[in-house]
XYZ file of C-alpha atoms in Angstrom:
297
model
C -20.197 18.216 -3.765
C -19.468 20.748 -6.444
C -19.693 23.661 -4.104
C -16.815 22.539 -1.899
C -13.965 24.030 -3.861
C -11.342 22.819 -6.273
C -10.387 19.762 -4.277
C -13.622 17.895 -5.005
C -14.779 19.566 -8.242
C -11.905 17.864 -10.099
C -13.802 14.594 -9.556
C -17.378 13.626 -10.339
C -19.662 12.925 -7.379
C -19.388 9.170 -8.003
C -15.569 9.305 -8.210
C -15.320 11.279 -4.964
C -17.543 8.868 -3.032
C -15.862 5.835 -4.598
C -12.336 6.973 -3.674
C -13.457 8.052 -0.194
C -15.103 4.661 0.393
C -11.970 2.843 -0.807
C -9.915 4.883 1.672
C -12.282 4.046 4.545
C -12.348 0.324 3.680
C -8.567 -0.001 3.378
C -8.083 2.127 6.490
C -10.185 -0.271 8.588
C -8.551 -3.364 7.048
C -5.094 -1.837 7.538
C -5.713 -1.012 11.196
C -6.853 -4.571 11.923
C -4.087 -6.188 9.849
C -1.184 -4.127 11.166
C -2.321 -4.402 14.806
C -2.383 -8.182 14.300
C 1.153 -8.072 12.851
C 2.438 -6.275 15.959
C 0.516 -8.595 18.324
C 1.628 -11.799 16.563
C 5.304 -10.772 16.525
C 5.152 -9.626 20.161
C 3.513 -12.907 21.330
C 5.686 -15.404 19.441
C 9.282 -16.029 20.541
C 9.927 -17.676 17.182
C 9.294 -14.323 15.532
C 11.586 -12.346 17.853
C 14.259 -11.733 15.215
C 16.189 -8.665 14.089
C 14.359 -8.650 10.728
C 10.972 -8.741 12.428
C 11.982 -5.744 14.551
C 11.996 -3.730 11.336
C 8.781 -5.426 10.152
C 7.137 -4.228 13.401
C 8.422 -0.723 12.713
C 7.041 -0.957 9.162
C 3.660 -1.998 10.621
C 3.793 1.082 12.900
C 4.393 3.295 9.846
C 1.475 1.611 8.065
C -0.738 2.162 11.127
C 0.097 5.873 10.954
C -1.367 5.935 7.438
C -4.422 3.834 8.297
C -5.275 5.676 11.517
C -4.553 9.256 10.376
C -3.756 9.841 6.687
C -6.454 7.703 5.051
C -9.372 8.878 7.236
C -8.262 12.494 6.643
C -8.087 11.836 2.900
C -11.543 10.233 2.974
C -13.028 13.260 4.776
C -11.549 15.555 2.109
C -12.940 13.385 -0.681
C -16.389 13.199 0.933
C -16.618 16.982 0.566
C -14.781 18.897 3.291
C -14.224 22.479 2.066
C -10.562 23.175 1.173
C -8.484 23.925 4.258
C -4.739 24.567 3.898
C -3.822 23.559 7.461
C -5.867 20.359 7.249
C -4.340 19.456 3.876
C -0.776 20.151 5.023
C -1.278 18.093 8.189
C -2.525 15.165 6.109
C 0.519 15.478 3.838
C 2.817 15.629 6.869
C 1.592 12.281 8.242
C 1.780 10.714 4.777
C 5.372 11.886 4.278
C 6.464 10.646 7.709
C 4.942 7.242 6.986
C 6.433 7.124 3.473
C 9.925 7.909 4.801
C 9.640 5.398 7.656
C 8.350 2.692 5.284
C 11.056 3.089 2.639
C 13.802 3.368 5.285
C 12.602 0.209 7.053
C 12.416 -1.610 3.710
C 15.968 -0.515 2.881
C 17.300 -1.791 6.211
C 15.360 -5.087 5.968
C 16.657 -5.614 2.415
C 20.272 -5.096 3.518
C 19.621 -7.327 6.565
C 18.343 -10.155 4.309
C 21.257 -9.675 1.909
C 23.845 -10.100 4.671
C 21.908 -13.068 6.142
C 21.956 -14.889 2.780
C 25.393 -13.876 1.462
C 27.352 -14.128 4.717
C 25.336 -16.014 7.361
C 28.316 -16.398 9.742
C 28.970 -12.644 9.792
C 25.229 -12.032 10.180
C 25.034 -14.292 13.248
C 27.901 -12.375 14.855
C 26.759 -8.832 14.047
C 22.946 -8.952 14.031
C 21.617 -8.034 17.474
C 18.699 -6.136 18.980
C 20.907 -3.317 20.290
C 22.114 -2.318 16.808
C 18.570 -2.841 15.454
C 17.195 -0.464 18.109
C 19.767 2.186 17.201
C 18.871 1.833 13.508
C 15.165 2.131 14.323
C 15.800 5.328 16.273
C 17.768 6.746 13.323
C 14.996 5.757 10.878
C 12.270 7.511 12.864
C 14.398 10.589 13.623
C 15.101 11.044 9.889
C 11.446 10.302 9.004
C 10.160 12.906 11.456
C 12.886 15.462 10.658
C 12.156 15.301 6.911
C 8.485 14.297 6.974
C 7.077 17.013 9.251
C 8.410 20.012 7.269
C 7.577 18.194 3.983
C 3.917 18.707 4.797
C 4.366 22.485 4.731
C 7.464 23.381 2.654
C 7.505 22.487 -1.058
C 11.310 22.530 -1.395
C 11.631 19.948 1.396
C 8.936 17.863 -0.308
C 11.253 17.661 -3.330
C 14.163 16.546 -1.096
C 11.929 13.842 0.407
C 10.859 12.559 -3.008
C 14.478 12.402 -4.223
C 15.468 10.631 -0.973
C 12.777 7.985 -1.527
C 13.723 7.482 -5.194
C 17.412 7.219 -4.218
C 16.604 4.500 -1.665
C 14.594 2.635 -4.316
C 17.674 2.679 -6.550
C 19.587 1.122 -3.638
C 16.917 -1.450 -2.717
C 16.083 -2.791 -6.189
C 19.579 -3.991 -7.274
C 20.261 -5.459 -3.819
C 17.004 -7.375 -3.925
C 17.680 -8.601 -7.473
C 20.946 -10.031 -6.097
C 19.090 -11.598 -3.135
C 16.560 -13.180 -5.513
C 19.359 -14.604 -7.666
C 21.105 -16.126 -4.645
C 17.823 -17.522 -3.282
C 17.123 -19.223 -6.637
C 20.606 -20.748 -6.649
C 20.030 -22.037 -3.109
C 16.717 -23.612 -4.181
C 18.400 -25.345 -7.128
C 21.174 -26.598 -4.853
C 18.629 -28.046 -2.416
C 16.751 -29.717 -5.304
C 19.962 -31.297 -6.659
C 21.602 -32.304 -3.381
C 18.579 -32.506 -1.065
C 19.552 -35.857 0.440
C 23.178 -34.878 0.987
C 22.525 -31.525 2.669
C 21.956 -31.753 6.414
C 18.333 -31.357 7.448
C 19.075 -28.389 9.763
C 21.051 -26.616 7.053
C 18.287 -27.321 4.533
C 15.646 -25.847 6.860
C 17.746 -22.763 7.517
C 18.280 -22.087 3.795
C 14.562 -22.536 3.068
C 13.660 -20.208 5.952
C 16.011 -17.486 4.673
C 14.651 -17.889 1.128
C 11.021 -17.545 2.302
C 11.921 -14.437 4.321
C 13.689 -12.950 1.292
C 10.729 -13.668 -1.009
C 8.288 -12.153 1.495
C 10.314 -8.937 1.659
C 10.473 -8.992 -2.139
C 6.674 -9.009 -2.400
C 6.467 -6.119 0.095
C 8.976 -4.127 -1.996
C 7.092 -4.810 -5.256
C 3.767 -3.730 -3.697
C 5.418 -0.587 -2.299
C 6.832 0.340 -5.728
C 3.543 -0.349 -7.557
C 1.534 1.720 -5.071
C 3.875 4.639 -4.338
C 5.826 5.167 -7.561
C 2.845 6.635 -9.513
C 2.411 9.282 -6.785
C 6.122 10.122 -6.848
C 6.423 10.472 -10.625
C 2.992 11.922 -11.571
C 3.939 15.508 -10.526
C 7.190 15.172 -12.544
C 5.383 13.892 -15.653
C 2.731 16.629 -15.572
C 5.019 19.408 -14.307
C 4.584 21.474 -17.479
C 1.038 20.347 -18.297
C -1.368 23.136 -19.228
C -4.398 21.153 -18.015
C -4.017 21.451 -14.234
C -7.438 19.838 -13.665
C -6.217 16.538 -15.162
C -3.104 16.709 -12.945
C -5.155 17.267 -9.792
C -7.572 14.490 -10.739
C -4.716 12.060 -11.446
C -3.100 12.906 -8.105
C -6.256 12.008 -6.171
C -6.329 8.533 -7.730
C -2.634 7.835 -7.195
C -2.791 9.232 -3.628
C -5.489 6.683 -2.796
C -3.439 3.897 -4.421
C -0.357 4.868 -2.372
C -2.257 5.002 0.927
C -3.924 1.630 0.280
C -0.512 -0.080 0.251
C -0.444 0.115 4.055
C -3.258 -2.441 4.304
C -1.584 -4.942 1.952
C 1.574 -5.853 3.886
C -0.238 -7.948 6.558
C -1.897 -9.912 3.726
C 1.545 -10.641 2.229
C 2.912 -11.872 5.575
C -0.113 -14.158 5.999
C 0.125 -15.617 2.501
C 3.905 -16.055 2.331
C 5.005 -16.914 5.897
C 3.866 -20.193 7.432
C 5.072 -19.294 10.958
C 3.096 -16.037 10.824
C -0.070 -17.917 9.758
C 0.418 -20.437 12.566
C 0.874 -17.723 15.204
C -2.063 -15.754 13.792
C -4.322 -18.794 14.255
C -3.120 -19.037 17.872
C -4.058 -15.396 18.470
C -7.564 -15.961 17.063
C -8.044 -19.183 19.068
C -6.919 -17.418 22.249
C -9.311 -14.523 21.582
C -12.216 -16.927 20.928
C -11.492 -18.845 24.164
C -11.478 -15.622 26.188
C -14.721 -14.558 24.520
C -16.422 -17.919 25.264
C -15.251 -17.838 28.925
C -16.622 -14.302 29.272
C -19.969 -15.469 27.824
C -20.076 -18.383 30.270
C -19.384 -16.068 33.224
C -22.175 -13.731 32.068
C -24.529 -16.748 31.884
C -23.810 -17.738 35.496
C -24.282 -14.207 36.841
């Protein structure tokens, strides 16, 4: 392990294997979880909404991390000798995913804000055509900035500032969404019997969706912010070994966030849990029928 260059010698043997194993575990969990998110949304008509279009896109960005970035990071940590092209390629995929994730979160946050603040306007303007155009724009920007960010340091800085700028947009909007959602909950508690059942259900549904997105945003900030600010904090540090070691830990934390979103959807969204159970039941039925056919052969 120590003979593989500066990448691994910054960590002890135990730390390298521990971080690599964490990457492998979360990569496998993330692949399973995000594939299930896409399958559940695709199968259920109830989940065919504009917001869930962006959630599907977010799952695709997370899959990019789990399928490519995390396994590549694990291989490096297990002891692959330093390779500039390999390292830059890994960074490229991570940057593309980061940009796609934050852009999707920004659009979903604005979508939820309009849905809660002005539901009539939202019903008129929210449609799959405009969502598709936004998705195209998100991925074009993510690829246009993310690919060169893997190779050009100055563009990496632009990408980091872009992400931080979007966070400064997302956070105050979500704080406003949370405030409105709390007011709605209080209104329902006070006038529950007087509010029409359909209206009550709709408000509760919007509040749950807003809270779910809020959890996703909080997890994103907790996992990615350390990686974004660590290079800034240690920019003038004389102990470069500590900087490199810190970066390896926060890189793993950032990449692990891609496996957490499916868990949030499962815990916070009842419809998603219901549809997920249907997917598992359907898979088990197909498996049992296949076993029966094999028995008769």
